[in-house]
Amino acid sequence: MEVAPLVAEVLKRQQVRVTFFAANERTKEGDGSLGDHWAPWWRARAAEGHEFASHTWNHTYWRADAGNAQHPAFRVRPSAGPREGQSFVMSAAEYCEEITHAADRLKAITGKTPLPLFRAPGGKTSAQLIASAKACGYAHVGWSPAGFLGDELPSETASNTALLNRALRDVRSGDILLAHLGIWSRKDAWAPAVLEPLIEGLKQRGFCFRTLRDHPDYAAAVAQVR
């Protein structure tokens, strides 16, 4: 969340609304990204018209399927929370609780109902995981190939300039773009350095920006919260 205030400034200045997928991850300041310290920041984004969705509560990575079609289960590894770094098996119902916990917290602090969508940490899923989440009311959202904006990559080998130029060249209509509110391991922060020139460059190419509420691939899923 270190760059979150700067990201918010860019989005407001450029009049761009986005969909935030949130988990309760460790932060350099405060009690976690969905803790009380950052709650006013999320409320301000809701007032600006942004949308929200779950990224699982403890940023819980899927590692492998561990059950069967009748009794789905998953080997997982959270990167936050009391079991951070541990590998263990979670039932489909428990995984759904992970999704719902983050969604419920977002609603509590923003007053806005999150979209019935989720993004699995790392984008790591299986057909069984996606089906289990769908059964409890959540559609999974990945990102487009050109929409991987590279802010997770080492800045020593993927400079901000190179990432910006690649995105400006490759992004196409309908693409879902992925960026973070800070990456611990990247030396030269991607946001907001690349964010504003990327938005401006895409606007110059004739693009506009919408939240996932308006994406045709998820129209059926989000209809229930309109």
Short mmCIF file of C-alpha atoms in Angstrom, two decimals:
data_model
loop_
_atom_site.label_atom_id
_atom_site.label_comp_id
_atom_site.label_asym_id
_atom_site.label_seq_id
_atom_site.Cartn_x
_atom_site.Cartn_y
_atom_site.Cartn_z
CA MET A 1 0.00 0.00 0.00
CA GLU A 2 3.03 2.30 0.03
CA VAL A 3 2.20 3.77 -3.39
CA ALA A 4 -1.58 3.56 -2.93
CA PRO A 5 -2.08 7.30 -2.23
CA LEU A 6 -0.08 8.19 -5.34
CA VAL A 7 -2.03 5.69 -7.46
CA ALA A 8 -5.27 7.22 -6.23
CA GLU A 9 -4.06 10.68 -7.23
CA VAL A 10 -3.26 9.51 -10.76
CA LEU A 11 -6.59 7.75 -11.21
CA LYS A 12 -8.49 10.80 -9.97
CA ARG A 13 -6.52 13.20 -12.14
CA GLN A 14 -7.01 11.01 -15.21
CA GLN A 15 -10.68 10.31 -14.35
CA VAL A 16 -10.13 6.56 -14.58
CA ARG A 17 -12.14 4.11 -12.50
CA VAL A 18 -10.77 0.65 -11.81
CA THR A 19 -11.66 -2.58 -10.04
CA PHE A 20 -9.60 -3.23 -6.91
CA PHE A 21 -9.09 -6.86 -5.92
CA ALA A 22 -8.10 -6.81 -2.27
CA ALA A 23 -6.63 -9.20 0.28
CA ASN A 24 -5.54 -8.43 3.83
CA GLU A 25 -1.80 -8.39 3.15
CA ARG A 26 1.06 -7.06 5.25
CA THR A 27 1.79 -3.37 4.78
CA LYS A 28 4.75 -1.17 5.62
CA GLU A 29 2.40 1.16 7.48
CA GLY A 30 -0.65 0.15 9.49
CA ASP A 31 -2.37 -3.10 10.33
CA GLY A 32 -2.72 -4.71 6.89
CA SER A 33 -4.18 -3.56 3.60
CA LEU A 34 -7.75 -4.16 4.80
CA GLY A 35 -7.09 -3.10 8.38
CA ASP A 36 -8.40 -0.03 10.15
CA HIS A 37 -5.42 2.13 9.16
CA TRP A 38 -6.20 1.90 5.43
CA ALA A 39 -10.00 1.82 5.76
CA PRO A 40 -10.38 5.57 5.02
CA TRP A 41 -8.36 5.11 1.82
CA TRP A 42 -10.76 2.40 0.60
CA ARG A 43 -13.79 4.50 1.55
CA ALA A 44 -12.46 7.39 -0.50
CA ARG A 45 -12.06 5.12 -3.52
CA ALA A 46 -15.66 3.96 -3.16
CA ALA A 47 -16.80 7.57 -3.14
CA GLU A 48 -14.91 8.11 -6.40
CA GLY A 49 -16.83 5.29 -8.09
CA HIS A 50 -14.26 2.50 -8.16
CA GLU A 51 -15.36 -1.12 -7.87
CA PHE A 52 -14.10 -3.82 -5.50
CA ALA A 53 -13.74 -7.59 -5.46
CA SER A 54 -12.03 -10.30 -3.42
CA HIS A 55 -8.42 -11.44 -3.75
CA THR A 56 -8.98 -13.95 -0.89
CA TRP A 57 -8.53 -12.84 2.71
CA ASN A 58 -5.04 -14.19 3.39
CA HIS A 59 -3.77 -13.96 -0.20
CA THR A 60 -4.12 -17.73 -0.37
CA TYR A 61 -2.34 -19.35 -3.29
CA TRP A 62 -3.78 -22.47 -4.92
CA ARG A 63 -1.03 -25.09 -5.22
CA ALA A 64 -2.84 -28.26 -6.32
CA ASP A 65 -6.20 -30.02 -6.30
CA ALA A 66 -6.49 -32.35 -3.33
CA GLY A 67 -10.05 -33.65 -3.52
CA ASN A 68 -12.39 -35.01 -6.14
CA ALA A 69 -15.48 -33.87 -8.00
CA GLN A 70 -17.75 -34.96 -5.13
CA HIS A 71 -15.59 -33.47 -2.37
CA PRO A 72 -13.39 -30.71 -3.81
CA ALA A 73 -10.37 -29.63 -1.80
CA PHE A 74 -7.18 -27.76 -2.53
CA ARG A 75 -3.61 -27.64 -1.32
CA VAL A 76 -2.98 -23.96 -0.58
CA ARG A 77 -0.30 -21.66 0.77
CA PRO A 78 -1.26 -18.22 2.14
CA SER A 79 1.25 -15.38 1.94
CA ALA A 80 -0.46 -13.47 4.77
CA GLY A 81 -2.30 -14.18 7.99
CA PRO A 82 -1.60 -16.57 10.86
CA ARG A 83 -0.64 -19.46 8.53
CA GLU A 84 1.57 -17.39 6.23
CA GLY A 85 4.00 -19.58 4.29
CA GLN A 86 2.41 -22.86 5.42
CA SER A 87 1.07 -25.46 2.99
CA PHE A 88 -2.12 -27.25 3.94
CA VAL A 89 -5.38 -28.58 2.50
CA MET A 90 -8.49 -26.43 2.42
CA SER A 91 -11.97 -27.69 1.53
CA ALA A 92 -14.00 -25.97 -1.16
CA ALA A 93 -16.24 -24.50 1.53
CA GLU A 94 -13.22 -23.12 3.39
CA TYR A 95 -11.84 -21.61 0.18
CA CYS A 96 -15.19 -19.94 -0.43
CA GLU A 97 -14.98 -18.51 3.08
CA GLU A 98 -11.56 -17.07 2.15
CA ILE A 99 -13.12 -15.29 -0.82
CA THR A 100 -16.17 -14.12 1.11
CA HIS A 101 -14.17 -12.84 4.10
CA ALA A 102 -12.35 -10.29 1.94
CA ALA A 103 -15.57 -9.32 0.14
CA ASP A 104 -17.39 -8.84 3.44
CA ARG A 105 -14.58 -6.70 4.83
CA LEU A 106 -14.57 -4.53 1.71
CA LYS A 107 -18.30 -3.99 2.06
CA ALA A 108 -17.95 -3.17 5.76
CA ILE A 109 -15.31 -0.50 5.24
CA THR A 110 -16.58 1.02 1.96
CA GLY A 111 -20.34 0.61 2.32
CA LYS A 112 -20.37 -0.67 -1.26
CA THR A 113 -21.23 -4.24 -2.27
CA PRO A 114 -18.23 -5.81 -4.03
CA LEU A 115 -18.69 -7.43 -7.40
CA PRO A 116 -19.29 -11.21 -7.26
CA LEU A 117 -15.85 -11.79 -8.73
CA PHE A 118 -12.52 -12.89 -7.35
CA ARG A 119 -8.93 -13.11 -8.48
CA ALA A 120 -6.85 -16.01 -7.21
CA PRO A 121 -3.42 -14.89 -5.98
CA GLY A 122 -0.89 -15.26 -8.75
CA GLY A 123 -3.77 -16.10 -11.07
CA LYS A 124 -3.17 -19.74 -10.09
CA THR A 125 -6.30 -21.86 -10.44
CA SER A 126 -7.66 -25.18 -11.61
CA ALA A 127 -10.93 -26.14 -13.25
CA GLN A 128 -12.02 -27.57 -9.90
CA LEU A 129 -11.17 -24.35 -8.04
CA ILE A 130 -13.03 -22.19 -10.55
CA ALA A 131 -16.05 -24.49 -10.45
CA SER A 132 -16.08 -24.51 -6.64
CA ALA A 133 -15.92 -20.71 -6.50
CA LYS A 134 -18.68 -20.43 -9.08
CA ALA A 135 -20.85 -22.75 -6.97
CA CYS A 136 -20.61 -20.28 -4.09
CA GLY A 137 -21.29 -17.26 -6.27
CA TYR A 138 -17.95 -16.01 -7.56
CA ALA A 139 -16.59 -15.82 -11.10
CA HIS A 140 -12.82 -15.84 -11.52
CA VAL A 141 -11.12 -12.92 -13.27
CA GLY A 142 -7.67 -13.27 -14.79
CA TRP A 143 -5.93 -10.79 -17.06
CA SER A 144 -5.08 -10.48 -20.73
CA PRO A 145 -1.61 -11.50 -21.97
CA ALA A 146 -0.78 -7.89 -22.84
CA GLY A 147 -2.45 -6.85 -19.60
CA PHE A 148 0.34 -8.33 -17.49
CA LEU A 149 2.00 -4.97 -16.91
CA GLY A 150 5.10 -6.45 -15.30
CA ASP A 151 5.18 -4.59 -11.98
CA GLU A 152 6.07 -7.87 -10.25
CA LEU A 153 9.22 -8.33 -12.33
CA PRO A 154 12.71 -7.30 -11.11
CA SER A 155 13.40 -3.74 -12.20
CA GLU A 156 17.00 -4.76 -12.94
CA THR A 157 15.79 -6.87 -15.89
CA ALA A 158 12.46 -5.19 -16.69
CA SER A 159 12.80 -1.44 -16.56
CA ASN A 160 9.82 0.86 -16.20
CA THR A 161 10.53 2.26 -19.67
CA ALA A 162 10.52 -1.19 -21.26
CA LEU A 163 7.32 -2.20 -19.48
CA LEU A 164 5.58 1.03 -20.52
CA ASN A 165 6.61 0.69 -24.16
CA ARG A 166 5.50 -2.93 -24.30
CA ALA A 167 2.07 -2.14 -22.89
CA LEU A 168 1.53 0.82 -25.18
CA ARG A 169 2.41 -1.39 -28.15
CA ASP A 170 0.44 -4.53 -27.24
CA VAL A 171 -2.74 -3.60 -25.32
CA ARG A 172 -5.93 -4.17 -27.30
CA SER A 173 -9.61 -3.35 -26.84
CA GLY A 174 -11.26 -5.39 -24.09
CA ASP A 175 -7.98 -6.28 -22.38
CA ILE A 176 -7.98 -6.56 -18.59
CA LEU A 177 -4.87 -4.92 -17.17
CA LEU A 178 -3.14 -6.00 -13.96
CA ALA A 179 -1.13 -3.83 -11.60
CA HIS A 180 -0.56 -3.71 -7.85
CA LEU A 181 -0.68 -1.17 -5.04
CA GLY A 182 3.00 -1.81 -4.45
CA ILE A 183 5.42 -4.72 -4.79
CA TRP A 184 7.84 -5.36 -1.94
CA SER A 185 10.59 -6.85 -4.09
CA ARG A 186 10.76 -4.36 -6.97
CA LYS A 187 13.55 -1.81 -6.59
CA ASP A 188 12.11 0.85 -8.92
CA ALA A 189 8.39 1.10 -8.19
CA TRP A 190 6.18 0.67 -11.27
CA ALA A 191 3.40 2.75 -9.78
CA PRO A 192 2.88 5.58 -10.17
CA ALA A 193 5.87 6.12 -12.49
CA VAL A 194 4.42 4.06 -15.35
CA LEU A 195 0.74 4.37 -14.50
CA GLU A 196 0.09 7.93 -15.66
CA PRO A 197 2.06 7.78 -18.93
CA LEU A 198 0.40 4.44 -19.67
CA ILE A 199 -3.08 5.89 -19.17
CA GLU A 200 -2.22 8.96 -21.21
CA GLY A 201 -0.67 6.88 -23.99
CA LEU A 202 -3.64 4.54 -24.20
CA LYS A 203 -6.02 7.50 -24.29
CA GLN A 204 -4.02 8.90 -27.21
CA ARG A 205 -4.58 5.58 -28.99
CA GLY A 206 -8.32 6.10 -28.55
CA PHE A 207 -8.94 3.86 -25.57
CA CYS A 208 -11.20 4.56 -22.61
CA PHE A 209 -11.33 2.72 -19.30
CA ARG A 210 -14.14 0.84 -17.58
CA THR A 211 -14.48 -1.24 -14.44
CA LEU A 212 -15.29 -4.94 -14.61
CA ARG A 213 -18.90 -4.10 -13.88
CA ASP A 214 -19.08 -3.10 -17.55
CA HIS A 215 -16.89 -5.83 -19.08
CA PRO A 216 -18.99 -8.01 -21.42
CA ASP A 217 -17.27 -11.21 -20.25
CA TYR A 218 -18.64 -10.67 -16.73
CA ALA A 219 -22.01 -9.07 -17.48
CA ALA A 220 -23.99 -12.10 -16.35
CA ALA A 221 -21.99 -12.45 -13.14
CA VAL A 222 -22.33 -8.83 -12.05
CA ALA A 223 -25.97 -8.40 -13.06
CA GLN A 224 -27.07 -9.52 -9.60
CA VAL A 225 -25.45 -6.49 -7.92
CA ARG A 226 -26.66 -3.79 -10.28
#
